[in-house]
Amino acid sequence: QQGLNEGGSWSIMKYIDQDLPAAVDYVKKHTQAKKVHWVGHSMGGVILYSWLALHMENAKDFASIVVLGSALDHSKPMKEAE
């Protein structure tokens, strides 16, 4: 299953390292396209951000990228000033 590690635990890294490249390769193979258009909502954008941060050389696979509602900052919120 997508996103699951051995033993059934979930990992976003599996989506990043395995599922995203497999999806891009699948689309390119079945459409004969040299580049793909990516539209990612929420985690679909976060996965793409992460993949490109780790493998910027793969940016050549994309004709365009659109992300919606995909947060870049997952740090803890700052405490409000008292």
PDB file of N, CA, C and O in Angstrom:
ATOM      1  N   GLN A   1       0.826  -1.177   0.000  1.00  0.00           N
ATOM      2  CA  GLN A   1       0.000   0.000   0.000  1.00  0.00           C
ATOM      3  C   GLN A   1       0.872   1.241   0.000  1.00  0.00           C
ATOM      4  O   GLN A   1       1.958   1.253   0.569  1.00  0.00           O
ATOM      5  N   GLN A   2       0.352   2.290  -0.560  1.00  0.00           N
ATOM      6  CA  GLN A   2       1.097   3.531  -0.656  1.00  0.00           C
ATOM      7  C   GLN A   2       1.332   4.129   0.723  1.00  0.00           C
ATOM      8  O   GLN A   2       0.467   4.118   1.569  1.00  0.00           O
ATOM      9  N   GLY A   3       2.530   4.665   0.928  1.00  0.00           N
ATOM     10  CA  GLY A   3       2.843   5.368   2.152  1.00  0.00           C
ATOM     11  C   GLY A   3       3.162   4.493   3.347  1.00  0.00           C
ATOM     12  O   GLY A   3       3.524   4.995   4.396  1.00  0.00           O
ATOM     13  N   LEU A   4       3.011   3.163   3.213  1.00  0.00           N
ATOM     14  CA  LEU A   4       3.259   2.274   4.348  1.00  0.00           C
ATOM     15  C   LEU A   4       4.641   1.650   4.263  1.00  0.00           C
ATOM     16  O   LEU A   4       5.089   1.257   3.195  1.00  0.00           O
ATOM     17  N   ASN A   5       5.307   1.571   5.394  1.00  0.00           N
ATOM     18  CA  ASN A   5       6.585   0.882   5.497  1.00  0.00           C
ATOM     19  C   ASN A   5       6.327  -0.581   5.819  1.00  0.00           C
ATOM     20  O   ASN A   5       5.199  -0.975   6.111  1.00  0.00           O
ATOM     21  N   GLU A   6       7.397  -1.367   5.815  1.00  0.00           N
ATOM     22  CA  GLU A   6       7.268  -2.750   6.254  1.00  0.00           C
ATOM     23  C   GLU A   6       6.685  -2.743   7.651  1.00  0.00           C
ATOM     24  O   GLU A   6       7.039  -1.930   8.480  1.00  0.00           O
ATOM     25  N   GLY A   7       5.783  -3.635   7.930  1.00  0.00           N
ATOM     26  CA  GLY A   7       5.145  -3.674   9.236  1.00  0.00           C
ATOM     27  C   GLY A   7       3.925  -2.788   9.321  1.00  0.00           C
ATOM     28  O   GLY A   7       3.254  -2.750  10.329  1.00  0.00           O
ATOM     29  N   GLY A   8       3.633  -2.027   8.271  1.00  0.00           N
ATOM     30  CA  GLY A   8       2.406  -1.244   8.218  1.00  0.00           C
ATOM     31  C   GLY A   8       2.490   0.172   8.748  1.00  0.00           C
ATOM     32  O   GLY A   8       1.501   0.872   8.757  1.00  0.00           O
ATOM     33  N   SER A   9       3.669   0.624   9.209  1.00  0.00           N
ATOM     34  CA  SER A   9       3.755   1.995   9.713  1.00  0.00           C
ATOM     35  C   SER A   9       3.812   2.979   8.541  1.00  0.00           C
ATOM     36  O   SER A   9       4.370   2.688   7.496  1.00  0.00           O
ATOM     37  N   TRP A  10       3.237   4.156   8.739  1.00  0.00           N
ATOM     38  CA  TRP A  10       3.152   5.169   7.695  1.00  0.00           C
ATOM     39  C   TRP A  10       4.406   6.028   7.693  1.00  0.00           C
ATOM     40  O   TRP A  10       4.961   6.329   8.742  1.00  0.00           O
ATOM     41  N   SER A  11       4.861   6.432   6.521  1.00  0.00           N
ATOM     42  CA  SER A  11       6.020   7.315   6.421  1.00  0.00           C
ATOM     43  C   SER A  11       5.862   8.243   5.221  1.00  0.00           C
ATOM     44  O   SER A  11       5.653   7.780   4.101  1.00  0.00           O
ATOM     45  N   ILE A  12       5.989   9.543   5.467  1.00  0.00           N
ATOM     46  CA  ILE A  12       5.933  10.491   4.361  1.00  0.00           C
ATOM     47  C   ILE A  12       7.131  10.291   3.433  1.00  0.00           C
ATOM     48  O   ILE A  12       7.059  10.559   2.243  1.00  0.00           O
ATOM     49  N   MET A  13       8.246   9.781   3.980  1.00  0.00           N
ATOM     50  CA  MET A  13       9.430   9.559   3.147  1.00  0.00           C
ATOM     51  C   MET A  13       9.177   8.507   2.071  1.00  0.00           C
ATOM     52  O   MET A  13       9.761   8.574   1.000  1.00  0.00           O
ATOM     53  N   LYS A  14       8.301   7.559   2.323  1.00  0.00           N
ATOM     54  CA  LYS A  14       7.980   6.581   1.278  1.00  0.00           C
ATOM     55  C   LYS A  14       7.232   7.273   0.138  1.00  0.00           C
ATOM     56  O   LYS A  14       7.478   6.993  -1.031  1.00  0.00           O
ATOM     57  N   TYR A  15       6.321   8.174   0.476  1.00  0.00           N
ATOM     58  CA  TYR A  15       5.634   8.946  -0.567  1.00  0.00           C
ATOM     59  C   TYR A  15       6.655   9.747  -1.382  1.00  0.00           C
ATOM     60  O   TYR A  15       6.568   9.826  -2.599  1.00  0.00           O
ATOM     61  N   ILE A  16       7.620  10.366  -0.668  1.00  0.00           N
ATOM     62  CA  ILE A  16       8.606  11.221  -1.319  1.00  0.00           C
ATOM     63  C   ILE A  16       9.572  10.405  -2.165  1.00  0.00           C
ATOM     64  O   ILE A  16       9.832  10.737  -3.326  1.00  0.00           O
ATOM     65  N   ASP A  17      10.130   9.349  -1.600  1.00  0.00           N
ATOM     66  CA  ASP A  17      11.190   8.588  -2.272  1.00  0.00           C
ATOM     67  C   ASP A  17      10.703   7.548  -3.272  1.00  0.00           C
ATOM     68  O   ASP A  17      11.429   7.207  -4.197  1.00  0.00           O
ATOM     69  N   GLN A  18       9.479   7.052  -3.093  1.00  0.00           N
ATOM     70  CA  GLN A  18       9.011   5.969  -3.964  1.00  0.00           C
ATOM     71  C   GLN A  18       7.768   6.325  -4.767  1.00  0.00           C
ATOM     72  O   GLN A  18       7.744   6.150  -5.980  1.00  0.00           O
ATOM     73  N   ASP A  19       6.736   6.810  -4.096  1.00  0.00           N
ATOM     74  CA  ASP A  19       5.461   7.019  -4.778  1.00  0.00           C
ATOM     75  C   ASP A  19       5.486   8.177  -5.771  1.00  0.00           C
ATOM     76  O   ASP A  19       4.982   8.045  -6.889  1.00  0.00           O
ATOM     77  N   LEU A  20       6.071   9.316  -5.383  1.00  0.00           N
ATOM     78  CA  LEU A  20       6.107  10.454  -6.305  1.00  0.00           C
ATOM     79  C   LEU A  20       6.908  10.137  -7.563  1.00  0.00           C
ATOM     80  O   LEU A  20       6.404  10.334  -8.673  1.00  0.00           O
ATOM     81  N   PRO A  21       8.142   9.604  -7.444  1.00  0.00           N
ATOM     82  CA  PRO A  21       8.876   9.274  -8.675  1.00  0.00           C
ATOM     83  C   PRO A  21       8.148   8.231  -9.525  1.00  0.00           C
ATOM     84  O   PRO A  21       8.176   8.312 -10.756  1.00  0.00           O
ATOM     85  N   ALA A  22       7.478   7.275  -8.881  1.00  0.00           N
ATOM     86  CA  ALA A  22       6.741   6.256  -9.636  1.00  0.00           C
ATOM     87  C   ALA A  22       5.580   6.892 -10.395  1.00  0.00           C
ATOM     88  O   ALA A  22       5.310   6.535 -11.554  1.00  0.00           O
ATOM     89  N   ALA A  23       4.891   7.843  -9.777  1.00  0.00           N
ATOM     90  CA  ALA A  23       3.767   8.511 -10.444  1.00  0.00           C
ATOM     91  C   ALA A  23       4.253   9.321 -11.642  1.00  0.00           C
ATOM     92  O   ALA A  23       3.655   9.283 -12.725  1.00  0.00           O
ATOM     93  N   VAL A  24       5.350  10.059 -11.460  1.00  0.00           N
ATOM     94  CA  VAL A  24       5.905  10.854 -12.566  1.00  0.00           C
ATOM     95  C   VAL A  24       6.337   9.938 -13.706  1.00  0.00           C
ATOM     96  O   VAL A  24       6.017  10.190 -14.877  1.00  0.00           O
ATOM     97  N   ASP A  25       7.044   8.868 -13.394  1.00  0.00           N
ATOM     98  CA  ASP A  25       7.487   7.920 -14.430  1.00  0.00           C
ATOM     99  C   ASP A  25       6.308   7.283 -15.153  1.00  0.00           C
ATOM    100  O   ASP A  25       6.329   7.113 -16.371  1.00  0.00           O
ATOM    101  N   TYR A  26       5.267   6.938 -14.403  1.00  0.00           N
ATOM    102  CA  TYR A  26       4.072   6.319 -14.992  1.00  0.00           C
ATOM    103  C   TYR A  26       3.417   7.267 -16.010  1.00  0.00           C
ATOM    104  O   TYR A  26       3.105   6.864 -17.127  1.00  0.00           O
ATOM    105  N   VAL A  27       3.231   8.519 -15.603  1.00  0.00           N
ATOM    106  CA  VAL A  27       2.582   9.490 -16.497  1.00  0.00           C
ATOM    107  C   VAL A  27       3.435   9.716 -17.740  1.00  0.00           C
ATOM    108  O   VAL A  27       2.920   9.725 -18.866  1.00  0.00           O
ATOM    109  N   LYS A  28       4.741   9.888 -17.553  1.00  0.00           N
ATOM    110  CA  LYS A  28       5.619  10.105 -18.709  1.00  0.00           C
ATOM    111  C   LYS A  28       5.593   8.908 -19.658  1.00  0.00           C
ATOM    112  O   LYS A  28       5.528   9.083 -20.880  1.00  0.00           O
ATOM    113  N   LYS A  29       5.606   7.708 -19.113  1.00  0.00           N
ATOM    114  CA  LYS A  29       5.612   6.501 -19.937  1.00  0.00           C
ATOM    115  C   LYS A  29       4.302   6.349 -20.718  1.00  0.00           C
ATOM    116  O   LYS A  29       4.309   6.038 -21.906  1.00  0.00           O
ATOM    117  N   HIS A  30       3.174   6.570 -20.050  1.00  0.00           N
ATOM    118  CA  HIS A  30       1.881   6.327 -20.687  1.00  0.00           C
ATOM    119  C   HIS A  30       1.380   7.461 -21.561  1.00  0.00           C
ATOM    120  O   HIS A  30       0.463   7.273 -22.360  1.00  0.00           O
ATOM    121  N   THR A  31       1.980   8.645 -21.421  1.00  0.00           N
ATOM    122  CA  THR A  31       1.564   9.763 -22.277  1.00  0.00           C
ATOM    123  C   THR A  31       2.625  10.108 -23.317  1.00  0.00           C
ATOM    124  O   THR A  31       2.368  10.951 -24.175  1.00  0.00           O
ATOM    125  N   GLN A  32       3.794   9.476 -23.206  1.00  0.00           N
ATOM    126  CA  GLN A  32       4.929   9.775 -24.080  1.00  0.00           C
ATOM    127  C   GLN A  32       5.424  11.208 -23.886  1.00  0.00           C
ATOM    128  O   GLN A  32       6.129  11.742 -24.738  1.00  0.00           O
ATOM    129  N   ALA A  33       5.048  11.827 -22.776  1.00  0.00           N
ATOM    130  CA  ALA A  33       5.475  13.205 -22.494  1.00  0.00           C
ATOM    131  C   ALA A  33       6.887  13.216 -21.920  1.00  0.00           C
ATOM    132  O   ALA A  33       7.276  12.311 -21.195  1.00  0.00           O
ATOM    133  N   LYS A  34       7.637  14.249 -22.256  1.00  0.00           N
ATOM    134  CA  LYS A  34       8.980  14.400 -21.693  1.00  0.00           C
ATOM    135  C   LYS A  34       8.925  15.057 -20.320  1.00  0.00           C
ATOM    136  O   LYS A  34       9.791  14.856 -19.487  1.00  0.00           O
ATOM    137  N   LYS A  35       7.861  15.861 -20.102  1.00  0.00           N
ATOM    138  CA  LYS A  35       7.670  16.567 -18.834  1.00  0.00           C
ATOM    139  C   LYS A  35       6.207  16.462 -18.427  1.00  0.00           C
ATOM    140  O   LYS A  35       5.341  16.262 -19.263  1.00  0.00           O
ATOM    141  N   VAL A  36       5.971  16.609 -17.123  1.00  0.00           N
ATOM    142  CA  VAL A  36       4.596  16.519 -16.618  1.00  0.00           C
ATOM    143  C   VAL A  36       4.195  17.844 -15.968  1.00  0.00           C
ATOM    144  O   VAL A  36       5.037  18.656 -15.595  1.00  0.00           O
ATOM    145  N   HIS A  37       2.905  18.047 -15.838  1.00  0.00           N
ATOM    146  CA  HIS A  37       2.340  19.174 -15.097  1.00  0.00           C
ATOM    147  C   HIS A  37       1.887  18.612 -13.752  1.00  0.00           C
ATOM    148  O   HIS A  37       1.148  17.627 -13.729  1.00  0.00           O
ATOM    149  N   TRP A  38       2.315  19.220 -12.663  1.00  0.00           N
ATOM    150  CA  TRP A  38       1.980  18.721 -11.327  1.00  0.00           C
ATOM    151  C   TRP A  38       1.052  19.711 -10.642  1.00  0.00           C
ATOM    152  O   TRP A  38       1.344  20.898 -10.549  1.00  0.00           O
ATOM    153  N   VAL A  39      -0.080  19.216 -10.168  1.00  0.00           N
ATOM    154  CA  VAL A  39      -0.978  20.002  -9.331  1.00  0.00           C
ATOM    155  C   VAL A  39      -1.081  19.255  -8.012  1.00  0.00           C
ATOM    156  O   VAL A  39      -1.538  18.115  -7.981  1.00  0.00           O
ATOM    157  N   GLY A  40      -0.609  19.883  -6.945  1.00  0.00           N
ATOM    158  CA  GLY A  40      -0.620  19.238  -5.643  1.00  0.00           C
ATOM    159  C   GLY A  40      -1.411  20.054  -4.644  1.00  0.00           C
ATOM    160  O   GLY A  40      -1.205  21.257  -4.512  1.00  0.00           O
ATOM    161  N   HIS A  41      -2.339  19.390  -3.962  1.00  0.00           N
ATOM    162  CA  HIS A  41      -3.099  20.048  -2.908  1.00  0.00           C
ATOM    163  C   HIS A  41      -2.653  19.482  -1.572  1.00  0.00           C
ATOM    164  O   HIS A  41      -2.519  18.260  -1.419  1.00  0.00           O
ATOM    165  N   SER A  42      -2.406  20.337  -0.623  1.00  0.00           N
ATOM    166  CA  SER A  42      -2.038  19.955   0.737  1.00  0.00           C
ATOM    167  C   SER A  42      -0.799  19.060   0.713  1.00  0.00           C
ATOM    168  O   SER A  42       0.267  19.492   0.286  1.00  0.00           O
ATOM    169  N   MET A  43      -0.924  17.806   1.107  1.00  0.00           N
ATOM    170  CA  MET A  43       0.243  16.936   1.162  1.00  0.00           C
ATOM    171  C   MET A  43       0.839  16.694  -0.221  1.00  0.00           C
ATOM    172  O   MET A  43       2.044  16.466  -0.348  1.00  0.00           O
ATOM    173  N   GLY A  44       0.049  16.785  -1.277  1.00  0.00           N
ATOM    174  CA  GLY A  44       0.571  16.619  -2.630  1.00  0.00           C
ATOM    175  C   GLY A  44       1.605  17.673  -2.984  1.00  0.00           C
ATOM    176  O   GLY A  44       2.554  17.414  -3.716  1.00  0.00           O
ATOM    177  N   GLY A  45       1.444  18.871  -2.442  1.00  0.00           N
ATOM    178  CA  GLY A  45       2.440  19.915  -2.632  1.00  0.00           C
ATOM    179  C   GLY A  45       3.627  19.751  -1.704  1.00  0.00           C
ATOM    180  O   GLY A  45       4.773  19.946  -2.101  1.00  0.00           O
ATOM    181  N   VAL A  46       3.362  19.369  -0.449  1.00  0.00           N
ATOM    182  CA  VAL A  46       4.443  19.170   0.517  1.00  0.00           C
ATOM    183  C   VAL A  46       5.386  18.071   0.042  1.00  0.00           C
ATOM    184  O   VAL A  46       6.606  18.198   0.134  1.00  0.00           O
ATOM    185  N   ILE A  47       4.831  16.997  -0.491  1.00  0.00           N
ATOM    186  CA  ILE A  47       5.657  15.899  -0.999  1.00  0.00           C
ATOM    187  C   ILE A  47       6.534  16.389  -2.153  1.00  0.00           C
ATOM    188  O   ILE A  47       7.716  16.073  -2.220  1.00  0.00           O
ATOM    189  N   LEU A  48       5.958  17.181  -3.041  1.00  0.00           N
ATOM    190  CA  LEU A  48       6.744  17.695  -4.158  1.00  0.00           C
ATOM    191  C   LEU A  48       7.837  18.634  -3.674  1.00  0.00           C
ATOM    192  O   LEU A  48       8.981  18.531  -4.118  1.00  0.00           O
ATOM    193  N   TYR A  49       7.502  19.568  -2.752  1.00  0.00           N
ATOM    194  CA  TYR A  49       8.528  20.453  -2.187  1.00  0.00           C
ATOM    195  C   TYR A  49       9.684  19.631  -1.630  1.00  0.00           C
ATOM    196  O   TYR A  49      10.851  19.923  -1.876  1.00  0.00           O
ATOM    197  N   SER A  50       9.348  18.631  -0.860  1.00  0.00           N
ATOM    198  CA  SER A  50      10.374  17.809  -0.197  1.00  0.00           C
ATOM    199  C   SER A  50      11.215  17.059  -1.215  1.00  0.00           C
ATOM    200  O   SER A  50      12.443  16.990  -1.090  1.00  0.00           O
ATOM    201  N   TRP A  51      10.574  16.481  -2.216  1.00  0.00           N
ATOM    202  CA  TRP A  51      11.291  15.711  -3.237  1.00  0.00           C
ATOM    203  C   TRP A  51      12.261  16.607  -4.000  1.00  0.00           C
ATOM    204  O   TRP A  51      13.405  16.245  -4.232  1.00  0.00           O
ATOM    205  N   LEU A  52      11.786  17.793  -4.364  1.00  0.00           N
ATOM    206  CA  LEU A  52      12.660  18.709  -5.099  1.00  0.00           C
ATOM    207  C   LEU A  52      13.794  19.228  -4.215  1.00  0.00           C
ATOM    208  O   LEU A  52      14.901  19.446  -4.700  1.00  0.00           O
ATOM    209  N   ALA A  53      13.533  19.421  -2.927  1.00  0.00           N
ATOM    210  CA  ALA A  53      14.590  19.852  -2.014  1.00  0.00           C
ATOM    211  C   ALA A  53      15.678  18.790  -1.906  1.00  0.00           C
ATOM    212  O   ALA A  53      16.864  19.114  -1.817  1.00  0.00           O
ATOM    213  N   LEU A  54      15.284  17.535  -1.962  1.00  0.00           N
ATOM    214  CA  LEU A  54      16.236  16.431  -1.867  1.00  0.00           C
ATOM    215  C   LEU A  54      16.869  16.083  -3.212  1.00  0.00           C
ATOM    216  O   LEU A  54      17.984  15.570  -3.261  1.00  0.00           O
ATOM    217  N   HIS A  55      16.142  16.337  -4.299  1.00  0.00           N
ATOM    218  CA  HIS A  55      16.586  15.911  -5.637  1.00  0.00           C
ATOM    219  C   HIS A  55      16.287  17.010  -6.658  1.00  0.00           C
ATOM    220  O   HIS A  55      15.513  16.806  -7.583  1.00  0.00           O
ATOM    221  N   MET A  56      16.883  18.178  -6.493  1.00  0.00           N
ATOM    222  CA  MET A  56      16.591  19.317  -7.362  1.00  0.00           C
ATOM    223  C   MET A  56      16.833  19.005  -8.840  1.00  0.00           C
ATOM    224  O   MET A  56      16.201  19.589  -9.709  1.00  0.00           O
ATOM    225  N   GLU A  57      17.724  18.069  -9.117  1.00  0.00           N
ATOM    226  CA  GLU A  57      17.981  17.706 -10.512  1.00  0.00           C
ATOM    227  C   GLU A  57      16.728  17.161 -11.201  1.00  0.00           C
ATOM    228  O   GLU A  57      16.630  17.166 -12.423  1.00  0.00           O
ATOM    229  N   ASN A  58      15.740  16.716 -10.435  1.00  0.00           N
ATOM    230  CA  ASN A  58      14.511  16.170 -11.010  1.00  0.00           C
ATOM    231  C   ASN A  58      13.509  17.254 -11.401  1.00  0.00           C
ATOM    232  O   ASN A  58      12.452  16.940 -11.947  1.00  0.00           O
ATOM    233  N   ALA A  59      13.835  18.514 -11.161  1.00  0.00           N
ATOM    234  CA  ALA A  59      12.951  19.599 -11.577  1.00  0.00           C
ATOM    235  C   ALA A  59      12.761  19.586 -13.092  1.00  0.00           C
ATOM    236  O   ALA A  59      11.737  20.038 -13.598  1.00  0.00           O
ATOM    237  N   LYS A  60      13.716  19.012 -13.811  1.00  0.00           N
ATOM    238  CA  LYS A  60      13.631  18.934 -15.281  1.00  0.00           C
ATOM    239  C   LYS A  60      12.454  18.085 -15.746  1.00  0.00           C
ATOM    240  O   LYS A  60      12.046  18.169 -16.896  1.00  0.00           O
ATOM    241  N   ASP A  61      11.878  17.267 -14.864  1.00  0.00           N
ATOM    242  CA  ASP A  61      10.749  16.404 -15.224  1.00  0.00           C
ATOM    243  C   ASP A  61       9.421  17.157 -15.286  1.00  0.00           C
ATOM    244  O   ASP A  61       8.419  16.596 -15.706  1.00  0.00           O
ATOM    245  N   PHE A  62       9.410  18.434 -14.854  1.00  0.00           N
ATOM    246  CA  PHE A  62       8.156  19.176 -14.736  1.00  0.00           C
ATOM    247  C   PHE A  62       8.071  20.320 -15.730  1.00  0.00           C
ATOM    248  O   PHE A  62       8.974  21.144 -15.830  1.00  0.00           O
ATOM    249  N   ALA A  63       6.952  20.370 -16.449  1.00  0.00           N
ATOM    250  CA  ALA A  63       6.669  21.497 -17.342  1.00  0.00           C
ATOM    251  C   ALA A  63       6.108  22.650 -16.520  1.00  0.00           C
ATOM    252  O   ALA A  63       6.368  23.816 -16.816  1.00  0.00           O
ATOM    253  N   SER A  64       5.323  22.321 -15.483  1.00  0.00           N
ATOM    254  CA  SER A  64       4.766  23.337 -14.590  1.00  0.00           C
ATOM    255  C   SER A  64       4.424  22.682 -13.257  1.00  0.00           C
ATOM    256  O   SER A  64       4.242  21.463 -13.175  1.00  0.00           O
ATOM    257  N   ILE A  65       4.354  23.524 -12.233  1.00  0.00           N
ATOM    258  CA  ILE A  65       4.020  23.063 -10.890  1.00  0.00           C
ATOM    259  C   ILE A  65       3.048  24.060 -10.282  1.00  0.00           C
ATOM    260  O   ILE A  65       3.289  25.274 -10.295  1.00  0.00           O
ATOM    261  N   VAL A  66       1.936  23.534  -9.744  1.00  0.00           N
ATOM    262  CA  VAL A  66       0.963  24.351  -9.025  1.00  0.00           C
ATOM    263  C   VAL A  66       0.682  23.637  -7.712  1.00  0.00           C
ATOM    264  O   VAL A  66       0.394  22.441  -7.706  1.00  0.00           O
ATOM    265  N   VAL A  67       0.799  24.366  -6.600  1.00  0.00           N
ATOM    266  CA  VAL A  67       0.452  23.784  -5.309  1.00  0.00           C
ATOM    267  C   VAL A  67      -0.551  24.695  -4.612  1.00  0.00           C
ATOM    268  O   VAL A  67      -0.496  25.915  -4.730  1.00  0.00           O
ATOM    269  N   LEU A  68      -1.481  24.076  -3.901  1.00  0.00           N
ATOM    270  CA  LEU A  68      -2.540  24.802  -3.201  1.00  0.00           C
ATOM    271  C   LEU A  68      -2.627  24.291  -1.771  1.00  0.00           C
ATOM    272  O   LEU A  68      -2.703  23.077  -1.546  1.00  0.00           O
ATOM    273  N   GLY A  69      -2.606  25.177  -0.817  1.00  0.00           N
ATOM    274  CA  GLY A  69      -2.773  24.779   0.579  1.00  0.00           C
ATOM    275  C   GLY A  69      -1.678  23.859   1.068  1.00  0.00           C
ATOM    276  O   GLY A  69      -1.934  22.982   1.883  1.00  0.00           O
ATOM    277  N   SER A  70      -0.459  24.057   0.582  1.00  0.00           N
ATOM    278  CA  SER A  70       0.672  23.207   0.964  1.00  0.00           C
ATOM    279  C   SER A  70       1.634  24.030   1.804  1.00  0.00           C
ATOM    280  O   SER A  70       2.377  24.858   1.286  1.00  0.00           O
ATOM    281  N   ALA A  71       1.618  23.779   3.105  1.00  0.00           N
ATOM    282  CA  ALA A  71       2.435  24.552   4.038  1.00  0.00           C
ATOM    283  C   ALA A  71       3.918  24.287   3.826  1.00  0.00           C
ATOM    284  O   ALA A  71       4.325  23.159   3.562  1.00  0.00           O
ATOM    285  N   LEU A  72       4.710  25.333   3.961  1.00  0.00           N
ATOM    286  CA  LEU A  72       6.159  25.199   3.885  1.00  0.00           C
ATOM    287  C   LEU A  72       6.784  25.111   5.271  1.00  0.00           C
ATOM    288  O   LEU A  72       7.843  24.555   5.450  1.00  0.00           O
ATOM    289  N   ASP A  73       6.133  25.681   6.260  1.00  0.00           N
ATOM    290  CA  ASP A  73       6.701  25.761   7.603  1.00  0.00           C
ATOM    291  C   ASP A  73       5.882  24.899   8.552  1.00  0.00           C
ATOM    292  O   ASP A  73       4.731  25.191   8.834  1.00  0.00           O
ATOM    293  N   HIS A  74       6.512  23.846   9.051  1.00  0.00           N
ATOM    294  CA  HIS A  74       5.830  22.943   9.985  1.00  0.00           C
ATOM    295  C   HIS A  74       6.432  23.049  11.381  1.00  0.00           C
ATOM    296  O   HIS A  74       6.305  22.138  12.192  1.00  0.00           O
ATOM    297  N   SER A  75       7.106  24.175  11.643  1.00  0.00           N
ATOM    298  CA  SER A  75       7.674  24.356  12.974  1.00  0.00           C
ATOM    299  C   SER A  75       6.572  24.675  13.971  1.00  0.00           C
ATOM    300  O   SER A  75       5.443  24.991  13.600  1.00  0.00           O
ATOM    301  N   LYS A  76       6.915  24.605  15.228  1.00  0.00           N
ATOM    302  CA  LYS A  76       5.944  24.907  16.280  1.00  0.00           C
ATOM    303  C   LYS A  76       5.592  26.383  16.228  1.00  0.00           C
ATOM    304  O   LYS A  76       6.455  27.231  15.994  1.00  0.00           O
ATOM    305  N   PRO A  77       4.329  26.717  16.478  1.00  0.00           N
ATOM    306  CA  PRO A  77       3.947  28.134  16.467  1.00  0.00           C
ATOM    307  C   PRO A  77       4.622  28.886  17.618  1.00  0.00           C
ATOM    308  O   PRO A  77       4.865  28.329  18.679  1.00  0.00           O
ATOM    309  N   MET A  78       4.921  30.152  17.356  1.00  0.00           N
ATOM    310  CA  MET A  78       5.524  30.982  18.386  1.00  0.00           C
ATOM    311  C   MET A  78       4.478  31.325  19.434  1.00  0.00           C
ATOM    312  O   MET A  78       3.299  31.483  19.119  1.00  0.00           O
ATOM    313  N   LYS A  79       4.896  31.422  20.675  1.00  0.00           N
ATOM    314  CA  LYS A  79       3.966  31.833  21.739  1.00  0.00           C
ATOM    315  C   LYS A  79       3.613  33.286  21.530  1.00  0.00           C
ATOM    316  O   LYS A  79       4.439  34.106  21.123  1.00  0.00           O
ATOM    317  N   GLU A  80       2.363  33.595  21.803  1.00  0.00           N
ATOM    318  CA  GLU A  80       1.923  34.980  21.676  1.00  0.00           C
ATOM    319  C   GLU A  80       2.596  35.819  22.750  1.00  0.00           C
ATOM    320  O   GLU A  80       2.842  35.345  23.861  1.00  0.00           O
ATOM    321  N   ALA A  81       2.890  37.043  22.410  1.00  0.00           N
ATOM    322  CA  ALA A  81       3.481  37.960  23.394  1.00  0.00           C
ATOM    323  C   ALA A  81       2.493  38.206  24.508  1.00  0.00           C
ATOM    324  O   ALA A  81       1.300  38.384  24.270  1.00  0.00           O
ATOM    325  N   GLU A  82       2.999  38.169  25.710  1.00  0.00           N
ATOM    326  CA  GLU A  82       2.100  38.371  26.860  1.00  0.00           C
ATOM    327  C   GLU A  82       1.959  39.823  27.205  1.00  0.00           C
ATOM    328  O   GLU A  82       2.753  40.629  26.992  1.00  0.00           O
TER     329      GLU A  82
END
